[in-house]
Coordinates of C-alpha atoms in Angstrom, one line a residue:
X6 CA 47.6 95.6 144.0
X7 CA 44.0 96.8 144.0
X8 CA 42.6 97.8 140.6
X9 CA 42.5 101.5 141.4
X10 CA 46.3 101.4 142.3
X11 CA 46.7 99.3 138.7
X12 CA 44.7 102.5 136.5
X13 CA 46.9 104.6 138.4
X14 CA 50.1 103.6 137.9
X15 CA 49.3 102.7 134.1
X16 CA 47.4 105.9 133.5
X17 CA 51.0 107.7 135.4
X18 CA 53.1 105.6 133.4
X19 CA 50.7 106.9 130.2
X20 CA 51.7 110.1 131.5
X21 CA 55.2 110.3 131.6
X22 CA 55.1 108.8 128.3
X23 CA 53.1 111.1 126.1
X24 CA 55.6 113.9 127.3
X25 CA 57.7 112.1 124.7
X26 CA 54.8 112.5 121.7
X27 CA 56.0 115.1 119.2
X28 CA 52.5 117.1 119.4
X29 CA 54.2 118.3 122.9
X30 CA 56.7 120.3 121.6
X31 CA 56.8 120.3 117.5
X32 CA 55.8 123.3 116.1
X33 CA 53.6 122.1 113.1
X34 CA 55.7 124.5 110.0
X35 CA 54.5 124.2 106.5
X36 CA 57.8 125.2 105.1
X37 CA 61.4 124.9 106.8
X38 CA 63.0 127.9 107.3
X39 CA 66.6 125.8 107.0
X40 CA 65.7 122.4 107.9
X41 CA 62.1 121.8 109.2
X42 CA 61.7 121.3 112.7
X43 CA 61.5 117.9 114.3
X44 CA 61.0 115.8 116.9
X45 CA 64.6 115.2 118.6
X46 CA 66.8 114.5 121.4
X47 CA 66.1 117.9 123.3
X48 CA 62.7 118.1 123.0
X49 CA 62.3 114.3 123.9
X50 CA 59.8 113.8 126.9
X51 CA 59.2 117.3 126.9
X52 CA 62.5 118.8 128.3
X53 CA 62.0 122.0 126.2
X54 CA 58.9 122.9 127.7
X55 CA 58.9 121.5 131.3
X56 CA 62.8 121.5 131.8
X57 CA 65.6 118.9 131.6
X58 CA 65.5 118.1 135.4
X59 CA 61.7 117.9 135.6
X60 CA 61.4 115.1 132.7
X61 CA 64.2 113.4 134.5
X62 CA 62.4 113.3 137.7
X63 CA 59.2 112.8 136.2
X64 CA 61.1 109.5 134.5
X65 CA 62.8 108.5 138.0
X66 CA 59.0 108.9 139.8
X67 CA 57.2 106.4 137.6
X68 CA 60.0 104.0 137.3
X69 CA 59.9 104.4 141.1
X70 CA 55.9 103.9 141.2
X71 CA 56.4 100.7 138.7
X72 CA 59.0 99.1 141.3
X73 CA 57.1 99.8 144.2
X74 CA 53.5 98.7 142.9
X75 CA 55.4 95.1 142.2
X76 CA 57.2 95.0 145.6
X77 CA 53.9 95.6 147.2
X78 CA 51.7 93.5 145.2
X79 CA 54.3 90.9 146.4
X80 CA 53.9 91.7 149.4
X81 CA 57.5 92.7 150.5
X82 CA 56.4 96.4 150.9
X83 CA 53.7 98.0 152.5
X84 CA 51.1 99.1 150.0
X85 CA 50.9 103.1 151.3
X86 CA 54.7 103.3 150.4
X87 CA 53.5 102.5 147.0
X88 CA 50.7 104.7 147.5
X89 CA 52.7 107.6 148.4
X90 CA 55.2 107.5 145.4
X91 CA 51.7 106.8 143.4
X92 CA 50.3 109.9 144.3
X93 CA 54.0 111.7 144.2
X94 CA 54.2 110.4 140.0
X95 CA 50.6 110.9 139.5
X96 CA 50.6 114.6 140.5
X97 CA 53.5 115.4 139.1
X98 CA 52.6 113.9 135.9
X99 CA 49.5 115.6 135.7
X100 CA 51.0 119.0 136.7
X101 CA 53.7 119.1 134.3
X102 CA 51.1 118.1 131.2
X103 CA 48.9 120.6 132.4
X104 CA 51.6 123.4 132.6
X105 CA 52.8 122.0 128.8
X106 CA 50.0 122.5 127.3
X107 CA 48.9 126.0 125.5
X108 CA 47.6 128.8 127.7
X109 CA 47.4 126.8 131.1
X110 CA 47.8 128.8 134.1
X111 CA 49.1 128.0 137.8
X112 CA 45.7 127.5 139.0
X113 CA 45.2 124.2 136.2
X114 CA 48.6 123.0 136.6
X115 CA 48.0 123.3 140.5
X116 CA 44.3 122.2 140.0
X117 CA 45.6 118.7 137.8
X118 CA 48.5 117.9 140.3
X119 CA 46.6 118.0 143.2
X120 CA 43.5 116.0 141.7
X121 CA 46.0 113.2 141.2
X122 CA 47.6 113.0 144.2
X123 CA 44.2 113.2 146.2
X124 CA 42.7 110.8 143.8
X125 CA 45.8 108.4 144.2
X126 CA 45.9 108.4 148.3
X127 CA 42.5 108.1 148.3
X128 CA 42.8 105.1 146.3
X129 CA 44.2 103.0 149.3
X130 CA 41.2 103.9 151.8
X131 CA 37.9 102.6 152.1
X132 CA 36.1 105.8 150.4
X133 CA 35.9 104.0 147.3
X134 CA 33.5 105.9 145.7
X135 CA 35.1 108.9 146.5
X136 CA 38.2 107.5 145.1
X137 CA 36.1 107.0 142.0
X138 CA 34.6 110.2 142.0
X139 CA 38.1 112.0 142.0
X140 CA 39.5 109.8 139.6
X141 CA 37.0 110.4 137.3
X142 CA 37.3 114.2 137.9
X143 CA 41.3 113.7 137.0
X144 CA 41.4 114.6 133.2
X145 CA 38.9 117.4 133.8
X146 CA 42.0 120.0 134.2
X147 CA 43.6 118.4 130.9
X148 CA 40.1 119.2 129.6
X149 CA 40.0 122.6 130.3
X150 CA 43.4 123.7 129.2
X151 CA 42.8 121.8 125.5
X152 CA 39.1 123.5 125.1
X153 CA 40.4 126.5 126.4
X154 CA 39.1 129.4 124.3
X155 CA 42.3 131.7 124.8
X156 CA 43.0 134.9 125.9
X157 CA 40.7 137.6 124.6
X158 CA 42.6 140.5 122.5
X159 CA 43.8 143.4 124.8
X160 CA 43.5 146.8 123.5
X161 CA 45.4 150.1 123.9
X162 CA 43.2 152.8 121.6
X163 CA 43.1 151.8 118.1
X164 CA 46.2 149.6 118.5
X165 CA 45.1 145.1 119.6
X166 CA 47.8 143.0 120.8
X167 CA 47.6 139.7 118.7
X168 CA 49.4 138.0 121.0
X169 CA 51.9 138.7 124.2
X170 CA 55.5 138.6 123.6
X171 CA 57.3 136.0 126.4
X172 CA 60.8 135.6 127.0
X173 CA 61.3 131.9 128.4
X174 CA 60.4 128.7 126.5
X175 CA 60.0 128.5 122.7
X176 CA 57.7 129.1 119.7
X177 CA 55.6 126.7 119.2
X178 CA 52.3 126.3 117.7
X179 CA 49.2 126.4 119.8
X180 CA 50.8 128.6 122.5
X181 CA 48.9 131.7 123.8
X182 CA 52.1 133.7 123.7
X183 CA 55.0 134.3 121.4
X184 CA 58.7 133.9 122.2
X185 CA 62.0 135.0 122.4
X186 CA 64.6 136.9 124.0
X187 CA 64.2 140.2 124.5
X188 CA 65.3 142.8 121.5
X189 CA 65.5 139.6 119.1
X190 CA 62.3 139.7 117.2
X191 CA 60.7 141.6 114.7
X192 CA 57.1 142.2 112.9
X193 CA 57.0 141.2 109.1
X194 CA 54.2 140.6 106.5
X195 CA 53.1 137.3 107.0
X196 CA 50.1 135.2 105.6
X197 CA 48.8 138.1 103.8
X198 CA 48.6 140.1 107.6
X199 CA 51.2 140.5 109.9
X200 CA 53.2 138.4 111.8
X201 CA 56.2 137.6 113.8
X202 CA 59.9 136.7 113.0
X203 CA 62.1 135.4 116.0
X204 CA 65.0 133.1 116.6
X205 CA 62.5 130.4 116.5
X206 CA 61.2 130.7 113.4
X207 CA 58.3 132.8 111.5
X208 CA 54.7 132.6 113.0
X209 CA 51.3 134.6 112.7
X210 CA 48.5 134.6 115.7
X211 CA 45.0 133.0 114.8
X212 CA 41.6 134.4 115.1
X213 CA 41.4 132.7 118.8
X214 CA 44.8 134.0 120.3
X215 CA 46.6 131.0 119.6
X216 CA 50.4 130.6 118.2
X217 CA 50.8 129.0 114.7
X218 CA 54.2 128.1 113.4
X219 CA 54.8 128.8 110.0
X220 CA 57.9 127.7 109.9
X221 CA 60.8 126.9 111.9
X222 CA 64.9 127.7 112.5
X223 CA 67.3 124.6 113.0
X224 CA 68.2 126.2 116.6
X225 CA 71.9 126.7 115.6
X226 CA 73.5 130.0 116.6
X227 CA 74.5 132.0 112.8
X228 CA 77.0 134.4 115.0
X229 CA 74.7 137.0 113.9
X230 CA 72.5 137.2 117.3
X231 CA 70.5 138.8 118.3
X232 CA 68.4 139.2 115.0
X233 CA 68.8 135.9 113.1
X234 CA 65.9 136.9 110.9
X235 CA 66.3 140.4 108.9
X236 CA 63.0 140.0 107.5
X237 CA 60.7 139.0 104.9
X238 CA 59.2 140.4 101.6
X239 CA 56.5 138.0 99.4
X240 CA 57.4 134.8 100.3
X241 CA 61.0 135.9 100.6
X242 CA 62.6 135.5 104.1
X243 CA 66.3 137.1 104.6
X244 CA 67.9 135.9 107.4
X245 CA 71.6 135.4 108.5
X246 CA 72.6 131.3 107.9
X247 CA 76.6 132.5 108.9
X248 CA 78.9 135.1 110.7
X249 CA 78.8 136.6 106.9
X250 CA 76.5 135.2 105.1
X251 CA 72.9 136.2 104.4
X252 CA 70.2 133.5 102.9
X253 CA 67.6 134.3 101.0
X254 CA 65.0 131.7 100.8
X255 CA 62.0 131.7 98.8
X256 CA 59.3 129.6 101.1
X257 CA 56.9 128.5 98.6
X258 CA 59.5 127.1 95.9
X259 CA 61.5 126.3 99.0
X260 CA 64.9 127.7 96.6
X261 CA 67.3 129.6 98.4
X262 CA 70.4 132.1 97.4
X263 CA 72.9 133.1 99.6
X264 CA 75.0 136.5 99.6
X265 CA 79.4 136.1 101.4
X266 CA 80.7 138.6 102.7
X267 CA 78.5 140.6 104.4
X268 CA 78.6 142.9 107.8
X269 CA 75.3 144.3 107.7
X270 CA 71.6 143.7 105.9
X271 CA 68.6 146.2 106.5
X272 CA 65.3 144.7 105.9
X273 CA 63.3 144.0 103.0
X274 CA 61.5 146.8 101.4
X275 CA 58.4 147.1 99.9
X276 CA 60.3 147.6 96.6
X277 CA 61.9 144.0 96.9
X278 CA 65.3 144.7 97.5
X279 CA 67.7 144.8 100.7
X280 CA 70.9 146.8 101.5
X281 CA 74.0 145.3 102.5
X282 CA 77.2 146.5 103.5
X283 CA 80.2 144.0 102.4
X284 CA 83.0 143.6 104.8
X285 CA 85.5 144.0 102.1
X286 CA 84.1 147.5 101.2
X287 CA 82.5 149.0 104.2
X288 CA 82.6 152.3 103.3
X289 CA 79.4 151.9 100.4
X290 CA 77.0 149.5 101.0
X291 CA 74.9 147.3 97.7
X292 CA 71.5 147.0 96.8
X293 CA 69.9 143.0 96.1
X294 CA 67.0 142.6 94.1
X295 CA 65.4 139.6 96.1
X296 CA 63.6 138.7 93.0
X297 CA 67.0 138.2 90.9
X298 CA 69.4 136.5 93.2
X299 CA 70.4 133.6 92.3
X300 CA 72.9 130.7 93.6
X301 CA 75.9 132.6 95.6
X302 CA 76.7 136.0 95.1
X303 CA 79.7 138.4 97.2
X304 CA 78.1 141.0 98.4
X305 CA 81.0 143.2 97.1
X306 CA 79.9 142.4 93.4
X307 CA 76.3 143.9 94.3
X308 CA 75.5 147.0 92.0
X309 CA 76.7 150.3 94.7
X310 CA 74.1 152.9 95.1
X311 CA 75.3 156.5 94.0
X312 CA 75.1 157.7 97.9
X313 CA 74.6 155.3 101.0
X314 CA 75.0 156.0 105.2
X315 CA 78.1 156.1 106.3
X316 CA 78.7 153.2 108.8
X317 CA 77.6 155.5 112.0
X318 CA 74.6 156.7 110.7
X319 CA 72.6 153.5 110.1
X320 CA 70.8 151.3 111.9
X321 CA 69.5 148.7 110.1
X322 CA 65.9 148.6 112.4
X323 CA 65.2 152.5 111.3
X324 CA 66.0 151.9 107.6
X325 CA 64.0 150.9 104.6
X326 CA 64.6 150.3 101.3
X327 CA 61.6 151.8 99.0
X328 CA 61.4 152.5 95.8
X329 CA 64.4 155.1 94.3
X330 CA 66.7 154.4 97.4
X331 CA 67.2 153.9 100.9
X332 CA 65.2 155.5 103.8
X333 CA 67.4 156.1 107.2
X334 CA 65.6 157.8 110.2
X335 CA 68.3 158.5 112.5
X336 CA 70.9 161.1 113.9
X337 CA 72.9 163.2 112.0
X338 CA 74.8 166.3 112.5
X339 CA 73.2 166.3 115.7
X340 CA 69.7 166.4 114.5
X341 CA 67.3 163.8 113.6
X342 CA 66.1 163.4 110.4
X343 CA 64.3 161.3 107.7
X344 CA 67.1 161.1 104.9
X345 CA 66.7 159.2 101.5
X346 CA 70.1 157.8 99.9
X347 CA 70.4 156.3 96.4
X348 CA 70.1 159.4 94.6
X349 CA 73.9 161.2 93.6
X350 CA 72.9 163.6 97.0
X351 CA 70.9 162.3 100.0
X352 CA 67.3 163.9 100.5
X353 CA 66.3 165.0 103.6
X354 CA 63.0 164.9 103.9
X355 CA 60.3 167.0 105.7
X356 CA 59.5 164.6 108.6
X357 CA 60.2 167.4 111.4
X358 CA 61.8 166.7 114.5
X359 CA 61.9 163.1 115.7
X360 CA 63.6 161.4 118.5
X361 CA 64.4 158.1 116.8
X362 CA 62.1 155.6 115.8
X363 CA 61.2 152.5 112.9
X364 CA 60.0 152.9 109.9
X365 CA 57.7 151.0 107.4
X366 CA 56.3 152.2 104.0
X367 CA 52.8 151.7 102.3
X368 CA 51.8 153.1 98.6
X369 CA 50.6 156.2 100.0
X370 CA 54.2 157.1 101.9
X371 CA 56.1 155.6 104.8
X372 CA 55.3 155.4 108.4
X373 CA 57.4 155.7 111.5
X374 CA 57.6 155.9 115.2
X375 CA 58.1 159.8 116.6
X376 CA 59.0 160.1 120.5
X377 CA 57.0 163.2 122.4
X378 CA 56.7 164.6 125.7
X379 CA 53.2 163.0 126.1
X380 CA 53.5 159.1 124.6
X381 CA 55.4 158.0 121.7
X382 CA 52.7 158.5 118.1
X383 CA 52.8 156.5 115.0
X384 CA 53.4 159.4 111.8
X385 CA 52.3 158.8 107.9
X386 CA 54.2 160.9 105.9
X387 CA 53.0 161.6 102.1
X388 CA 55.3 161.8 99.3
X389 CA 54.4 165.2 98.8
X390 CA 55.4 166.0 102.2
X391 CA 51.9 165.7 103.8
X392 CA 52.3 164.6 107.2
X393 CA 49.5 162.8 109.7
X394 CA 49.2 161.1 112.8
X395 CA 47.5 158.5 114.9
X396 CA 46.7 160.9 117.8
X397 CA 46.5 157.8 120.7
X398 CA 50.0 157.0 122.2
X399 CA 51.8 153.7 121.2
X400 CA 51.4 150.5 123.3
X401 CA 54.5 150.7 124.0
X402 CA 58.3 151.5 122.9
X403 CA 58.1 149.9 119.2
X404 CA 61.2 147.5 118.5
X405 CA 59.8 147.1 114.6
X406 CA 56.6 148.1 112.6
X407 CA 56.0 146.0 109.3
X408 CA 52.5 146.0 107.1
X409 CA 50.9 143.8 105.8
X410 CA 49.0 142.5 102.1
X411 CA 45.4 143.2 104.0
X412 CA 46.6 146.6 105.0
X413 CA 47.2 145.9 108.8
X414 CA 49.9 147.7 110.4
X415 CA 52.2 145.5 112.6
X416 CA 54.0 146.4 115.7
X417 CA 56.6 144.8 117.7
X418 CA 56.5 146.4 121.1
X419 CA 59.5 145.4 123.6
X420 CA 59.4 144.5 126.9
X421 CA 60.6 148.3 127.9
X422 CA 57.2 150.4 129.7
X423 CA 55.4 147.4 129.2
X424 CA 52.4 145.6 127.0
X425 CA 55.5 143.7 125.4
X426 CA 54.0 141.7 122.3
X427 CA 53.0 141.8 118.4
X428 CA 50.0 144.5 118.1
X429 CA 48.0 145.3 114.8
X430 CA 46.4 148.8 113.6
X431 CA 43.8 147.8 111.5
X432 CA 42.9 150.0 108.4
X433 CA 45.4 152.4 109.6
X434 CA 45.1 155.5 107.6
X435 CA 41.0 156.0 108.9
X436 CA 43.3 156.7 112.2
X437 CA 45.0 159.7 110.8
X438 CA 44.7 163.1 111.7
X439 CA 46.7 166.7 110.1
X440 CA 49.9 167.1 112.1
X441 CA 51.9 169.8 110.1
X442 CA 55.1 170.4 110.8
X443 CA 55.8 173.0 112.9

């Protein structure tokens, strides 16, 4: 073989090979959420990111280069056969690296595949120096996708998307976009800000746009899809670990509790406590003070609440546990209202009329989602019944708000209408404008 067929077949065979490196795929967690994600089996050469049947053939191309490069160099096969399945490994090599890596585009993965096969046909003519040229030009695609400054925020009024929202591949650090199926993730306060809670795992979106893992899910179905994760209050994430069982885990002790027998948790609270409904008493649900659990606990023995929703009035996305009870925005008696249980009677309170929404709480009141004729608005309502709004329509139809230590308000917008990602209101409340009620 000729030395530029020998740098490219080792610099495919490189290739193919660092597919298998765990910086590929491993999201880099500080804390496992139940056991820390790892380099294993299926995310070995990269089959999580580029697909099972591309690795393989990626794997099948450069053992195919390999045997042809030593049939020709003994001269029992003509050296452009060999060039040919070169250039075939080469670009593919290159294309698939460049499609794994955070925030490349078609135009780099297209741009690095065919800058090695060009580079690897031209390898066999007597251009050498425009061989050189081009094989020298080969990492500059690699280059640009690891300098790659990111995408810049997008706005929508007031309200910045921290990060798009995808629903193929998987959450990994250094990615440009979150993931996860559709209507399975949530916003929750995160690294003092807000961030993002998915079947993957918890993660928050750095100053440049990219991904960062915080930590990571074992990948094991709980039978409690689609939301794995209910949520997460100071350090404390709730999520389901069984069919019927809810773990609490505290992330920096790494300690963990878990609550049996349980058909339905809301989301942590600013107050520190969740709601559950226990399957052997459905008809009251229980309040858990995150900061008390301890060990195992039935969710039956949980201390009952003097008044709770019946089982068709709550959703556990548009409730909230706050301090004195539980808030529920949703229908009833045909009407939608905001409705505080805990107390002996449930207090409706004077929220006006809403079409549905989510719901998240700050020391001045609680804020939730109102549907209108002209855009969806984001409404603060004060405990003395003061109510103001964010007069600029929402990014989008809001699966989950959340807010965070710094004051930012979080929003998980779906894929319905849309600018599907996590978004951020900072300083929320200079936003607000009078919007009695009617």
């Amino acid at each position: 073989m000729t030395r530029p067929l020998q740098v490219g077949l080792g610099a495919v065979l490189v290739a193919v090979a660092a597919l298998g490196l765990p910086w590929w795929s491993t999201p880099v967690s500080a804390v496992p959420l139940d056991e820390l994600a790892s380099w294993h089996a299926s995310t070995l050469l990269g089959a999580e990111l580029i697909g099972g049947v591309p690795a393989l053939v990626l794997v099948l191309l450069a053992v195919a280069a390999l045997a042809t490069g030593l049939l020709a160099g003994a001269g029992r096969l003509p050296s452009g056969v060999h060039a040919a399945v070169l250039a075939a490994a080469g670009g593919a090599a290159v294309a698939a690296g460049a499609s794994a890596l955070p925030g490349a585009g078609p135009w780099l993965t297209a741009a690095g595949g065919a800058l090695a096969v060009l580079s690897t046909l031209t390898a066999v003519t007597p251009g050498r120096r425009v061989a050189l040229a081009l094989v020298a030009a080969l990492p500059v695609p690699l280059v640009l996708a690891l300098l790659g400054a990111g995408p810049q925020p997008r706005t929508a009024g007031p309200f910045v998307r921290l990060a798009p929202l995808a629903y193929t591949g998987s959450l990994r650090s250094g990615a440009v976009a979150l993931a996860g199926p559709a209507g399975t993730a949530l916003a929750v306060p995160l690294a003092g800000t807000v961030g993002y809670a998915g079947p993957g795992g918890l993660a928050t979106v750095a100053p440049d746009g990219r991904v960062v893992v915080r930590a990571a899910t074992d990948g094991r179905d709980p039978g409690r899809d689609p939301y794995r994760i209910s949520g997460m209050w100071d350090g404390h994430v709730v999520y389901w670990s069984g069919p019927d069982t809810v773990t609490v885990r505290t992330l920096d002790r790494d300690t963990s509790a878990q609550v049996t027998g349980v058909s339905l948790v809301t989301r942590p609270g600013p107050d520190g406590s969740v709601w559950l409904r226990p399957t052997a008493d459905p008809d009251a649900m229980r309040r858990l003070d995150l900061r008390t659990v301890r060990d195992t606990v039935d969710a039956a023995a949980l201390p009952r609440p003097a008044s709770s929703p019946a089982r068709s009035e709550v959703d556990p996305f548009a409730t909230l546990p706050v301090e004195g009870g539980l808030l529920a925005l949703g229908g009833l008696d045909g009407q939608w209202r905001l409705r505080l249980y805990g107390p002996a009677t449930p207090v409706d309170l004077p929220a006006c009329a809403t079409s549905g929404g989510r719901l998240a709480a700050d020391a001045d009141g609680v804020w939730f989602t109102q549907g209108r004729a002209d855009g969806n608005r984001l409404v603060h309502l004060a405990p003395d019944g003061t109510r103001t709004t964010v007069d600029a329509r929402l990014p989008g139809q809001v699966e989950s708000l959340a807010l965070g230590a710094d004051g930012t308000l979080g929003l998980l917008v779906g894929p319905v209408g849309g600018g599907a990602g996590l978004w951020s209101l900072p300083a929320p409340e200079t936003h607000l404008t009078p919007a009695p009620c009617a």
